Coordinates of C-alpha atoms in Angstrom, one line a residue:
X1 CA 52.3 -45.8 37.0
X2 CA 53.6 -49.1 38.1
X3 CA 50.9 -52.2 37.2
X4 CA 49.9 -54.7 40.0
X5 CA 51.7 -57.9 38.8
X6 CA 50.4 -61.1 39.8
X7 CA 51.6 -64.5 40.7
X8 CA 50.5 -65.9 36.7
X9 CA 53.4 -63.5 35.5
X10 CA 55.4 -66.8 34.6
X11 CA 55.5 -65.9 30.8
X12 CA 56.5 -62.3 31.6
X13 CA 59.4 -63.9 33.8
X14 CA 60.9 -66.1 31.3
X15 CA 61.7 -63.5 28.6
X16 CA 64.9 -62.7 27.6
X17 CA 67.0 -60.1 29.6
X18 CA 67.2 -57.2 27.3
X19 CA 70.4 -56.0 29.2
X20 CA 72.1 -59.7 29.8
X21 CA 70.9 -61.8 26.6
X22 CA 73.1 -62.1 23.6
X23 CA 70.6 -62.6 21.1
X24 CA 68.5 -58.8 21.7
X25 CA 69.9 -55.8 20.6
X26 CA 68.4 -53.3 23.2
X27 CA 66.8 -49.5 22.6
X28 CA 68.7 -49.5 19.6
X29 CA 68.0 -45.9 17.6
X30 CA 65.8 -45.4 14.9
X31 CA 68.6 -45.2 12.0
X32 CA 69.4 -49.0 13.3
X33 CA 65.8 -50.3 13.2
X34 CA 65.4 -48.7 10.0
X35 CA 68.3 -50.6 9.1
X36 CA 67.7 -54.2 10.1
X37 CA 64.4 -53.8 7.7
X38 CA 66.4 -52.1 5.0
X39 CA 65.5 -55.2 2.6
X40 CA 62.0 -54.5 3.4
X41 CA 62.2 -50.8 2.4
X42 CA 61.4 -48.8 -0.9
X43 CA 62.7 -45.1 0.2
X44 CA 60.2 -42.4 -1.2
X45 CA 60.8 -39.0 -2.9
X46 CA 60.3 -37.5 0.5
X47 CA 63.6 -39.7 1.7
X48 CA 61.0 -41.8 4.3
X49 CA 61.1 -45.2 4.5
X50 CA 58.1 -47.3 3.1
X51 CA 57.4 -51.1 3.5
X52 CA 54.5 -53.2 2.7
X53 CA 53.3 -55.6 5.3
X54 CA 52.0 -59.3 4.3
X55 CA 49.0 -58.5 6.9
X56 CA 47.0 -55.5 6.1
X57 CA 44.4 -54.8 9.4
X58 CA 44.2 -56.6 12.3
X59 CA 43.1 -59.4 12.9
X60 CA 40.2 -58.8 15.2
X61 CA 38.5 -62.1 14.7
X62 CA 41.9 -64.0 15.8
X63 CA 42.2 -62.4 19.0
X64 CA 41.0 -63.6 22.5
X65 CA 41.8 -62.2 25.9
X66 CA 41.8 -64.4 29.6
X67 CA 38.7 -62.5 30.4
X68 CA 36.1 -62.0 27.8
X69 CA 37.3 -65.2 25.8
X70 CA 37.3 -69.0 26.4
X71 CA 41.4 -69.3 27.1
X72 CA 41.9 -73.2 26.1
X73 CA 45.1 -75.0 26.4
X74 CA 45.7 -74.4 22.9
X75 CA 45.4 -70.9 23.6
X76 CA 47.8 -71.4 26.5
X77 CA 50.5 -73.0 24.6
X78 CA 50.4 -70.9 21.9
X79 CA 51.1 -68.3 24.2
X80 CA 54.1 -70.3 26.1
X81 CA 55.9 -71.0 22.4
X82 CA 56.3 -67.8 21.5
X83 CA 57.6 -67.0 25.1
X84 CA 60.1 -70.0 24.6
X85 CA 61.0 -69.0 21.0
X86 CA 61.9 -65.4 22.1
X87 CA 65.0 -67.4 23.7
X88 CA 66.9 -68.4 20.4
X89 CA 65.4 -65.6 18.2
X90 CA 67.8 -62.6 17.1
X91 CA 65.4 -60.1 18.5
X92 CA 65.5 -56.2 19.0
X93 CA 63.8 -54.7 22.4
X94 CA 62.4 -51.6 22.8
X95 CA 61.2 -49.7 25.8
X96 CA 58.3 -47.2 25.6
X97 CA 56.1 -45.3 27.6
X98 CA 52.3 -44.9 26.8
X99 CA 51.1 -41.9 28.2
X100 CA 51.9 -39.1 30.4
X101 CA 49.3 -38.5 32.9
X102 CA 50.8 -38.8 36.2
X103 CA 48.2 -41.1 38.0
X104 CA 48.0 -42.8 34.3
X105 CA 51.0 -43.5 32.3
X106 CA 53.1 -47.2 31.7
X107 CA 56.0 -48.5 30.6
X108 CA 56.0 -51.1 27.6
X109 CA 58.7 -53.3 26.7
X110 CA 58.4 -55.0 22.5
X111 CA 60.4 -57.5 21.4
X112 CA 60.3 -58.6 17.8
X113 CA 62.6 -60.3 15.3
X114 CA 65.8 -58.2 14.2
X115 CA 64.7 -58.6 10.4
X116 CA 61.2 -57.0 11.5
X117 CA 62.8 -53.9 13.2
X118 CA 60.7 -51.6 10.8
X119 CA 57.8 -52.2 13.1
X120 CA 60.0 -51.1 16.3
X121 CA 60.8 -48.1 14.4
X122 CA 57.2 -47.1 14.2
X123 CA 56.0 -48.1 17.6
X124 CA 59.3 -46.1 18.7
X125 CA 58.1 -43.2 16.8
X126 CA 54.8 -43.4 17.8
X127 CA 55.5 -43.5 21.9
X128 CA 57.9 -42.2 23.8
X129 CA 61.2 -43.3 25.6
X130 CA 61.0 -45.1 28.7
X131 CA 61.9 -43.9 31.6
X132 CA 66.1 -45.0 32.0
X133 CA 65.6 -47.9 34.3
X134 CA 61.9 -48.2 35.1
X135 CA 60.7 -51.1 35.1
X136 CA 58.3 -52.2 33.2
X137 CA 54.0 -53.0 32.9
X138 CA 53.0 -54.1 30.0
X139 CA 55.1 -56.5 27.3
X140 CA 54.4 -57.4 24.0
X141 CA 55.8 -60.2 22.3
X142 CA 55.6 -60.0 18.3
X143 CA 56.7 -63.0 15.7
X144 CA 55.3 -62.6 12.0
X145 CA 56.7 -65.8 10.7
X146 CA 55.2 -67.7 13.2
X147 CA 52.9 -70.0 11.4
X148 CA 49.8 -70.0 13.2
X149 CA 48.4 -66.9 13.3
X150 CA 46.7 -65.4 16.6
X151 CA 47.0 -62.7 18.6
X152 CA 46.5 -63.7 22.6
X153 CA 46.2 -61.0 25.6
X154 CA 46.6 -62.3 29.3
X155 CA 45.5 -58.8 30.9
X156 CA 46.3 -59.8 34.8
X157 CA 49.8 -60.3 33.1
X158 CA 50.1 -57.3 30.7
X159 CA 51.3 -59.7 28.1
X160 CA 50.4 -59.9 24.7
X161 CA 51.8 -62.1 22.1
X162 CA 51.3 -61.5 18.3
X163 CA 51.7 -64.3 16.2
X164 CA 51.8 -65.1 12.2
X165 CA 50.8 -61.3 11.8
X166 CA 53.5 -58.2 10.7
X167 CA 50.8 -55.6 11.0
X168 CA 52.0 -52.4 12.6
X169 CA 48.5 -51.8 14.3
X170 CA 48.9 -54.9 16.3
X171 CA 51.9 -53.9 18.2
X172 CA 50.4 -50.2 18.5
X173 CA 47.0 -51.7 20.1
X174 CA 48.5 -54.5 21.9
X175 CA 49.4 -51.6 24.6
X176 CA 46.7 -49.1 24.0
X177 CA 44.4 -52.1 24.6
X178 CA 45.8 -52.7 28.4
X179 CA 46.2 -48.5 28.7
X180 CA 42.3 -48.6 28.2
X181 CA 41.7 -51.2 30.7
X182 CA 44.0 -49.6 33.5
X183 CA 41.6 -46.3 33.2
X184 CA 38.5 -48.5 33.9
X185 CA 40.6 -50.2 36.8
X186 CA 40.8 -46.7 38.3
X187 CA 37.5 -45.9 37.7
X188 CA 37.8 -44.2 34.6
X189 CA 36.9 -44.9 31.2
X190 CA 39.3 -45.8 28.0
X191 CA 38.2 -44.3 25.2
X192 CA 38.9 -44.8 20.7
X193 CA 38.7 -41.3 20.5
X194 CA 40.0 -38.1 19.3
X195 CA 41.3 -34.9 21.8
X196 CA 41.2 -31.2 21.1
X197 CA 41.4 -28.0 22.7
X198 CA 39.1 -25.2 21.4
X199 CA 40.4 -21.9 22.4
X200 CA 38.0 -19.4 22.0
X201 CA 37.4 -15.6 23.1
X202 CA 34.6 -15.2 25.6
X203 CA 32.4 -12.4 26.0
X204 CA 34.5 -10.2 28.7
X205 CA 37.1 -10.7 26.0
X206 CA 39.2 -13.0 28.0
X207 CA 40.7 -16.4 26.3
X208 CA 38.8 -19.3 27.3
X209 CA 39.2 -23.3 26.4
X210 CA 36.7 -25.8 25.8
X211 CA 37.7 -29.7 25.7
X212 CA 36.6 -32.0 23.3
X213 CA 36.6 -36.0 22.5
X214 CA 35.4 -37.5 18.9
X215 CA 34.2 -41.2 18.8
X216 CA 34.5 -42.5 16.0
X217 CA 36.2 -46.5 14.0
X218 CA 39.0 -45.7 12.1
X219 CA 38.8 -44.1 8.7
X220 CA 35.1 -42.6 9.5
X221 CA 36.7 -38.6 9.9
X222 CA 37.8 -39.0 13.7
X223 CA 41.3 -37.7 12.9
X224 CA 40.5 -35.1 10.6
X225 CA 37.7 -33.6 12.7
X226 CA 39.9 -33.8 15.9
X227 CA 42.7 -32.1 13.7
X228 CA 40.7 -29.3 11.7
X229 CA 41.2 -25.8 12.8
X230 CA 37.2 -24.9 12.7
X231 CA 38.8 -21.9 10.3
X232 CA 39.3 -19.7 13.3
X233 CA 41.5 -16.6 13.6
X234 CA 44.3 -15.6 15.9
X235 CA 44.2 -15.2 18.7
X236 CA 41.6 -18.7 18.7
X237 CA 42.6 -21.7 17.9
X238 CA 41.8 -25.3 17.7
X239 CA 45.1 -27.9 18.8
X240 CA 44.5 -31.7 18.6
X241 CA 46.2 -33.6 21.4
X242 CA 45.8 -37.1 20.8
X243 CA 44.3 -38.8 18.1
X244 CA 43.4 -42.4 18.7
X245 CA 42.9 -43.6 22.4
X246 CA 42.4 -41.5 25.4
X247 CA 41.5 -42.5 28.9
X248 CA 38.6 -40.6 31.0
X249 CA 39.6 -40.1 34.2
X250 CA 36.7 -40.0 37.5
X251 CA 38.7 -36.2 38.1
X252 CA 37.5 -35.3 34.5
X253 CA 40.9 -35.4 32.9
X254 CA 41.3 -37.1 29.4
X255 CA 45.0 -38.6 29.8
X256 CA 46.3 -39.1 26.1
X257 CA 48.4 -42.5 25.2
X258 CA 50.6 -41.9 21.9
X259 CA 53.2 -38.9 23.1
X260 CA 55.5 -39.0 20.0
X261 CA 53.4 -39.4 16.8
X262 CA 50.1 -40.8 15.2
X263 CA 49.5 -43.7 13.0
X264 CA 47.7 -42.1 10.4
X265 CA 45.7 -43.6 7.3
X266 CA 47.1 -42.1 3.9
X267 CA 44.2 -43.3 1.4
X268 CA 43.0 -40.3 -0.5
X269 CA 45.1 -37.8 1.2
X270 CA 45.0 -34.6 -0.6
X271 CA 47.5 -31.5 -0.4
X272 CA 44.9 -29.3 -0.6
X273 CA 42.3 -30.6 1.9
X274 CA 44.6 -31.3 4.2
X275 CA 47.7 -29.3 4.1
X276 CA 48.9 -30.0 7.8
X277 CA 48.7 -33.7 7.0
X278 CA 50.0 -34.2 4.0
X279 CA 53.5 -32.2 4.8
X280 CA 53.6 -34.6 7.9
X281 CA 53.1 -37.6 5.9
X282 CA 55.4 -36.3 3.4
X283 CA 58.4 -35.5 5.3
X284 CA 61.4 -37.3 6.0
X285 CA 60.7 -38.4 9.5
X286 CA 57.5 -40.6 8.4
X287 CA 57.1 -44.0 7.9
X288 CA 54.7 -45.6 5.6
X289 CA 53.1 -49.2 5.4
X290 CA 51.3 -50.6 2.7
X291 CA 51.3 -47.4 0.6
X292 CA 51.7 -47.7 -3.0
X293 CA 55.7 -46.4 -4.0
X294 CA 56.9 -46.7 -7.2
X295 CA 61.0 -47.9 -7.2
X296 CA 61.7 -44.6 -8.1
X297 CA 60.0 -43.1 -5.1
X298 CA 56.8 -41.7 -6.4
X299 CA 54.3 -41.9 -3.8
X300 CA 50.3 -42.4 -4.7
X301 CA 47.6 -41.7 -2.3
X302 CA 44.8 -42.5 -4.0
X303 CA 45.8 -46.1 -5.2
X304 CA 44.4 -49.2 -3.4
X305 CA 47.2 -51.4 -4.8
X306 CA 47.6 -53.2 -1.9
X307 CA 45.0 -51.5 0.5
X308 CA 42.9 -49.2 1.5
X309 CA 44.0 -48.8 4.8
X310 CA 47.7 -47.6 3.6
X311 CA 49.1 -45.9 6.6
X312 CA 51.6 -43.6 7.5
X313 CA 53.6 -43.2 11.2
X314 CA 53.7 -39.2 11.4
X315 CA 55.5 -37.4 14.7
X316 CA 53.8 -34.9 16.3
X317 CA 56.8 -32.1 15.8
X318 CA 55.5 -32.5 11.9
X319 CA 52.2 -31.7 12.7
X320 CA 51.0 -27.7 12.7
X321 CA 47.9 -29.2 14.2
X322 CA 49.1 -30.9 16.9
X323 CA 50.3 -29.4 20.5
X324 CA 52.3 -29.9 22.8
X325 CA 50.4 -31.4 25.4
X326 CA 48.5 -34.9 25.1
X327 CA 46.2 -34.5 28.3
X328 CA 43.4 -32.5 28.3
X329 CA 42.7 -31.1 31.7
X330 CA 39.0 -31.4 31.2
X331 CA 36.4 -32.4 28.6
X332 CA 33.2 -30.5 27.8
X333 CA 31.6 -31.9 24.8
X334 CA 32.0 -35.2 23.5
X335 CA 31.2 -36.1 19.9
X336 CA 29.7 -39.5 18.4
X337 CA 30.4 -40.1 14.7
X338 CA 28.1 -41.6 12.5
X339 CA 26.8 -42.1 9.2
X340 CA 23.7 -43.1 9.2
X341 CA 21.9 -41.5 6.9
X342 CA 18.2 -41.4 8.7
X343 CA 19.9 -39.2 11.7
X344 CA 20.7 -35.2 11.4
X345 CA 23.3 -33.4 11.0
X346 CA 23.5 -33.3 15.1
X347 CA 21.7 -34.0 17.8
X348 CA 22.2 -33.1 21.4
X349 CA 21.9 -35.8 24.0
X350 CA 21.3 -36.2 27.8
X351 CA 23.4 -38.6 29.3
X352 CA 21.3 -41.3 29.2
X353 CA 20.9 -40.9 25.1
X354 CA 24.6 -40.4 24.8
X355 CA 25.0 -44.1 26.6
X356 CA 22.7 -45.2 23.9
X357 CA 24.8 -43.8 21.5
X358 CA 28.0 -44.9 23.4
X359 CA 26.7 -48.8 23.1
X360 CA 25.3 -48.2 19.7
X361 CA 28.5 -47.5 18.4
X362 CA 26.8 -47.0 14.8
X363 CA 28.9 -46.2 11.8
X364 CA 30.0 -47.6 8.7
X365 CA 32.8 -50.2 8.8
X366 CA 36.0 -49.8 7.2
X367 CA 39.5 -51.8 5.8
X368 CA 41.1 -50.8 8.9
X369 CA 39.0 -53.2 10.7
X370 CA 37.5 -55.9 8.2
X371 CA 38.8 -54.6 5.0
X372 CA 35.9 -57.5 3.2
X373 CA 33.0 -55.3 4.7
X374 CA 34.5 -51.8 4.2
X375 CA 30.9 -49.8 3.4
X376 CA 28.6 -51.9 5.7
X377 CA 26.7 -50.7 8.3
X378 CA 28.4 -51.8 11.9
X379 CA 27.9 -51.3 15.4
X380 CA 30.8 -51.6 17.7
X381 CA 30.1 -50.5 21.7
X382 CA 32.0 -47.2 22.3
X383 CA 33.1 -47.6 18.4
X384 CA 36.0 -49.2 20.2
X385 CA 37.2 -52.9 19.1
X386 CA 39.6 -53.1 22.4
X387 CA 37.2 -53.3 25.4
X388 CA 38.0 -56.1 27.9
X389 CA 35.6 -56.7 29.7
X390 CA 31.5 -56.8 30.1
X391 CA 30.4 -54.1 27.0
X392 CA 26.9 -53.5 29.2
X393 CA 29.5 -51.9 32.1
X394 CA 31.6 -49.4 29.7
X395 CA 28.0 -48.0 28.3
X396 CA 26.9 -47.6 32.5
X397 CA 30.5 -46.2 33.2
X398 CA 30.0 -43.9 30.3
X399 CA 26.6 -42.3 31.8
X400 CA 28.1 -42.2 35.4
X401 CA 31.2 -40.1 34.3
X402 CA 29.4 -38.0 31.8
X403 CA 26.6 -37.2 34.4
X404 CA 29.3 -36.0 37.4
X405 CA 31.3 -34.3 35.0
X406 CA 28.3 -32.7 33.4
X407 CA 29.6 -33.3 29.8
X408 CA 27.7 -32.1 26.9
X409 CA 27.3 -35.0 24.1
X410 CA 26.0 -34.8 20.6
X411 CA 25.6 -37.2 17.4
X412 CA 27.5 -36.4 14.8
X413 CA 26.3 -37.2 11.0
X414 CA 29.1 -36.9 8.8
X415 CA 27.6 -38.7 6.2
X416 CA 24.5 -38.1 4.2
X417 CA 20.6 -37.3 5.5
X418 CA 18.4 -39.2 3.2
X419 CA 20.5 -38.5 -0.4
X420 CA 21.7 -35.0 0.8
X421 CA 24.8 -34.5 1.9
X422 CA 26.5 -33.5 4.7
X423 CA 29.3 -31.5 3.8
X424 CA 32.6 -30.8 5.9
X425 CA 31.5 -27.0 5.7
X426 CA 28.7 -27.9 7.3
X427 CA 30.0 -30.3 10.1
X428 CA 33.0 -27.7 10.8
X429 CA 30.0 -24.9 10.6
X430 CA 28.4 -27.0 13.4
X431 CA 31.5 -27.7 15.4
X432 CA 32.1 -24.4 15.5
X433 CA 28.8 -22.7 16.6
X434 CA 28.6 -25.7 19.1
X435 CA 31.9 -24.7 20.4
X436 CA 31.1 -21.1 20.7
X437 CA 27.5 -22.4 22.6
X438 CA 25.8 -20.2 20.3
X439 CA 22.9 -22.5 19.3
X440 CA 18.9 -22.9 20.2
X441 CA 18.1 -26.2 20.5
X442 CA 14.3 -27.4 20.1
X443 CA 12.6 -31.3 19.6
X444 CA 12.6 -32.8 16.6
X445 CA 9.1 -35.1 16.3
X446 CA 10.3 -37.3 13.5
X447 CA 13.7 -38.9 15.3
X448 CA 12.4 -37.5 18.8
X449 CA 16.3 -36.1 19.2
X450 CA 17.4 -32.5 19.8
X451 CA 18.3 -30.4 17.3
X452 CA 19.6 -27.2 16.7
X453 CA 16.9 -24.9 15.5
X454 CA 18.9 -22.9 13.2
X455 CA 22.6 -22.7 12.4
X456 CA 24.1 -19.3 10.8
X457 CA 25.5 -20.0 7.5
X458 CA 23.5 -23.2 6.8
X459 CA 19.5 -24.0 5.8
X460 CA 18.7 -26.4 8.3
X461 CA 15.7 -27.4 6.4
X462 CA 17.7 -29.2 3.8
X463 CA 18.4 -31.9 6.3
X464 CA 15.4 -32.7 7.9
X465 CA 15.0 -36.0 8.3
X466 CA 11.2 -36.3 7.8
X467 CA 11.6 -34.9 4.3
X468 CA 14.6 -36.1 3.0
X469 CA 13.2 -40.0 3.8
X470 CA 10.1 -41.4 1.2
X471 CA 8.9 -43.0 4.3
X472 CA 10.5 -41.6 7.3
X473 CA 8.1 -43.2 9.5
X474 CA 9.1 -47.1 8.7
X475 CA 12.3 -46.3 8.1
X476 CA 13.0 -44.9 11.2
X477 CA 10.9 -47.5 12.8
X478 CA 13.2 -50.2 11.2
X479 CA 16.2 -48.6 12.6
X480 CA 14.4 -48.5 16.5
X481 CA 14.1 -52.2 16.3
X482 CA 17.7 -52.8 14.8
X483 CA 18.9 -51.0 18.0
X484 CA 16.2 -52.7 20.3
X485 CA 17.9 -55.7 19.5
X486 CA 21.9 -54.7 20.1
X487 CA 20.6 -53.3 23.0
X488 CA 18.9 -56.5 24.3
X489 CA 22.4 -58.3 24.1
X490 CA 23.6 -56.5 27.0
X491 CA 22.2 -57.7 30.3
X492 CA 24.8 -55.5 32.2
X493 CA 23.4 -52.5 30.9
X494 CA 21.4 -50.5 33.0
X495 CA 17.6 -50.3 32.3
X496 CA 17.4 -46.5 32.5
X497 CA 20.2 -46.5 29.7
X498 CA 17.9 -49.0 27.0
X499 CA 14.9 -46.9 28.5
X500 CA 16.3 -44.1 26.5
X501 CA 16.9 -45.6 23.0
X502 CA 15.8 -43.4 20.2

């Protein structure tokens, strides 16, 4: 889908030709990206190339946009030169496409210093080829060895330049960030969430598929819970489709963004939790950053030698898990991920509490965002770092398109109820039944939430919030005036929406 341009594109215009300049090598494959960082790489027992960046997460608190953010003159000529430096750099250019929704797909040029090729090569494996000859929508500029670092997004433009920073995850978001914004342009929703299909035997016996979305910041069990099987048997099944970003479309679609692969976190990856993701992190066609790789090869998940947010560039062909599709034709439940240990297991919502939840955006913050804070409690509005725009209109957006669409939502605890755990047989034990529709639901008087009343194969009582807090009472009362006041920071935000806090 072809982006409006406007009359501001003068940055976009003045790039480099891909096609005419001398100094960019253009679409170049994958063995020749992997090549011009080849000075960069340590090559691991599995034969996958392995770098380690001098960033390690985003930096969040360094990017502005022309819409939410004071845009200065500084700003301005920080962002016209790295445009004017792209014309003497020797630069590879890669064109991508993010997404393949036909109303909701766009085509994304990146240009970034030869030497740097290794993050082409994972932003090549984690989107798809371009169209041959399209032009076009969104373009990301990318110099590491710039020496003021910022990253600066001119939305209207579709440009985004990333400077001082070699972190994978800036090129990655720097399109999913304008992919996002497009859907609420169209009346849709963007969305840092997880797709799946659940396909599960009805009643009369005949095949039927439920669509699902997990919320959740990175690193809190979005991926695995959007990847998990729900130990079903054949002929059911559970297939993730997307794993990171998704758009909500007003039709009740969920378009995906990443066609090719996943950017993955590696920390703590086990063979035996999670089989399917450890053979597609270990195989040849990954790419790893900030993992630690001994010269000889040896790979170890579980060190933090130079992060915990080590992270891995897997394509989808490696993933058992993964389909073939990245759209979901429509969505039926929506999950919210949290950890807050004064909130049960789950909790079913109406569509006013899920917008609560939605702008709540409580979990625990982790070193894929501030890696300083990793632990903390944090609220971030859809649990999504990348909204442009108002934060008060994506939580009434949220209500509007759940309500029409007639979406089921639920809280998620992945984390602990008072001291007691919450173990991932009993959140896959929940997914499940909630899948199948096979739970009573009845009114919990401690968090005044719904909750199931019983769940086969679990004790329900065990996580009962009233009993597992000393002092439930100001405890939860504590919490209610924490969210009171994120709440009250909104003014956009509908008053039947805060109405409906819990």
């Amino acid at each position: 889908m072809q982006r409006q341009t406007s009359s501001a594109d003068q940055f976009v215009a003045s790039l480099p030709d891909p096609e005419q300049a001398e100094n960019v090598v253009y679409n170049p494959s994958t063995d020749e990206l992997r090549a011009f960082s080849s000075h960069l790489e340590t090559t691991t027992e599995f034969g996958a190339p392995s770098y380690v960046s001098e960033d390690r997460s985003r930096k969040s608190e360094l990017t502005k946009n022309t819409i939410d953010d004071e845009f200065d003159d500084e700003d301005r000529a920080l962002v016209a030169d790295v445009t004017a430096a792209t014309a003497d750099a020797d630069l590879v250019c890669v064109d991508r496409q993010v997404g393949r929704h036909p109303d909701h797909s766009y085509v994304c040029r990146y240009y970034v210093p030869e030497e740097y090729g290794r993050i082409a090569l994972s932003l090549s494996k984690l989107l798809e080829p371009a169209p041959e000859g399209a032009e076009p929508d969104f373009y990301t500029v990318q110099l590491p060895d710039w020496e003021e670092t910022g990253i600066r997004v001119l939305p209207e433009e579709g440009y985004t330049v990333v400077a001082g920073s070699d972190y994978t995850g800036e090129a990655k978001k720097s399109f999913l960030r304008l992919f996002m914004l497009e859907a609420k342009r169209m009346g849709g929703l963007g969305l840092h969430a997880g797709s799946k299909r659940v396909t599960l035997e009805g009643k009369d016996g005949e095949l039927e598929d439920v669509g699902q979305l997990f919320l959740g910041l990175s690193g809190t069990g979005k991926s695995t819970l959007t990847a998990h099987d729900l130990w079903l048997d054949d002929p059911e099944d559970a297939t993730m489709l997307q794993d990171d970003v998704c758009a909500l479309l007003p039709d009740g679609s969920v378009a995906g963004s990443e066609g090719k692969g996943l950017f993955v976190k590696t920390y703590g990856l086990d063979a035996e939790t999670e089989p399917a993701m450890y053979d597609a992190v270990t195989d040849e066609t990954a790419v790893l950053e900030n993992v630690d790789v001994a010269e000889d090869g040896t790979v170890d998940f579980d060190s933090d030698e130079y992060t915990t947010n080590g992270r891995a560039v897997i394509e989808r062909d490696q993933l058992s898990s993964a389909g073939d599709d990245i759209d979901l034709p429509g969505v039926d439940q929506i999950f919210f991920i949290t950890r807050n240990p004064a909130m049960p297991p789950v909790a079913k919502l109406t569509p006013e509490e899920a917008a609560v939840a939605f702008m709540l955006g409580e979990s625990v913050q982790t070193s894929a965002g501030d890696p300083s804070a990793a632990g903390e409690s944090i609220r971030v509005v859809g649990t999504n770092p990348f909204i442009v725009g108002p934060a008060g209109e994506e939580g009434n957006r949220f209500r509007d398109l759940i309500a029409d669409l007639d979406v089921d939502c639920y809280v998620l605890n992945t984390g602990q109820v008072g001291t007691t755990d919450v173990g991932v047989d009993d959140t896959i034990t929940l997914l499940r039944e909630i899948s199948r529709g096979t739970l009573e639901w009845e009114h919990d008087d401690a968090t005044d939430l719904t909750v199931p009343a019983e769940v086969p194969g679990m004790d329900m009582d065990e996580f009962d919030v009233a009993e597992a807090l000393p002092d439930y009472e100001s405890e939860l009362s504590k919490l209610r005036a924490e969210r009171e006041v994120h709440l009250d920071q909104f003014d956009t935000l509908d008053d039947d929406i805060t109405d409906a806090l819990y």
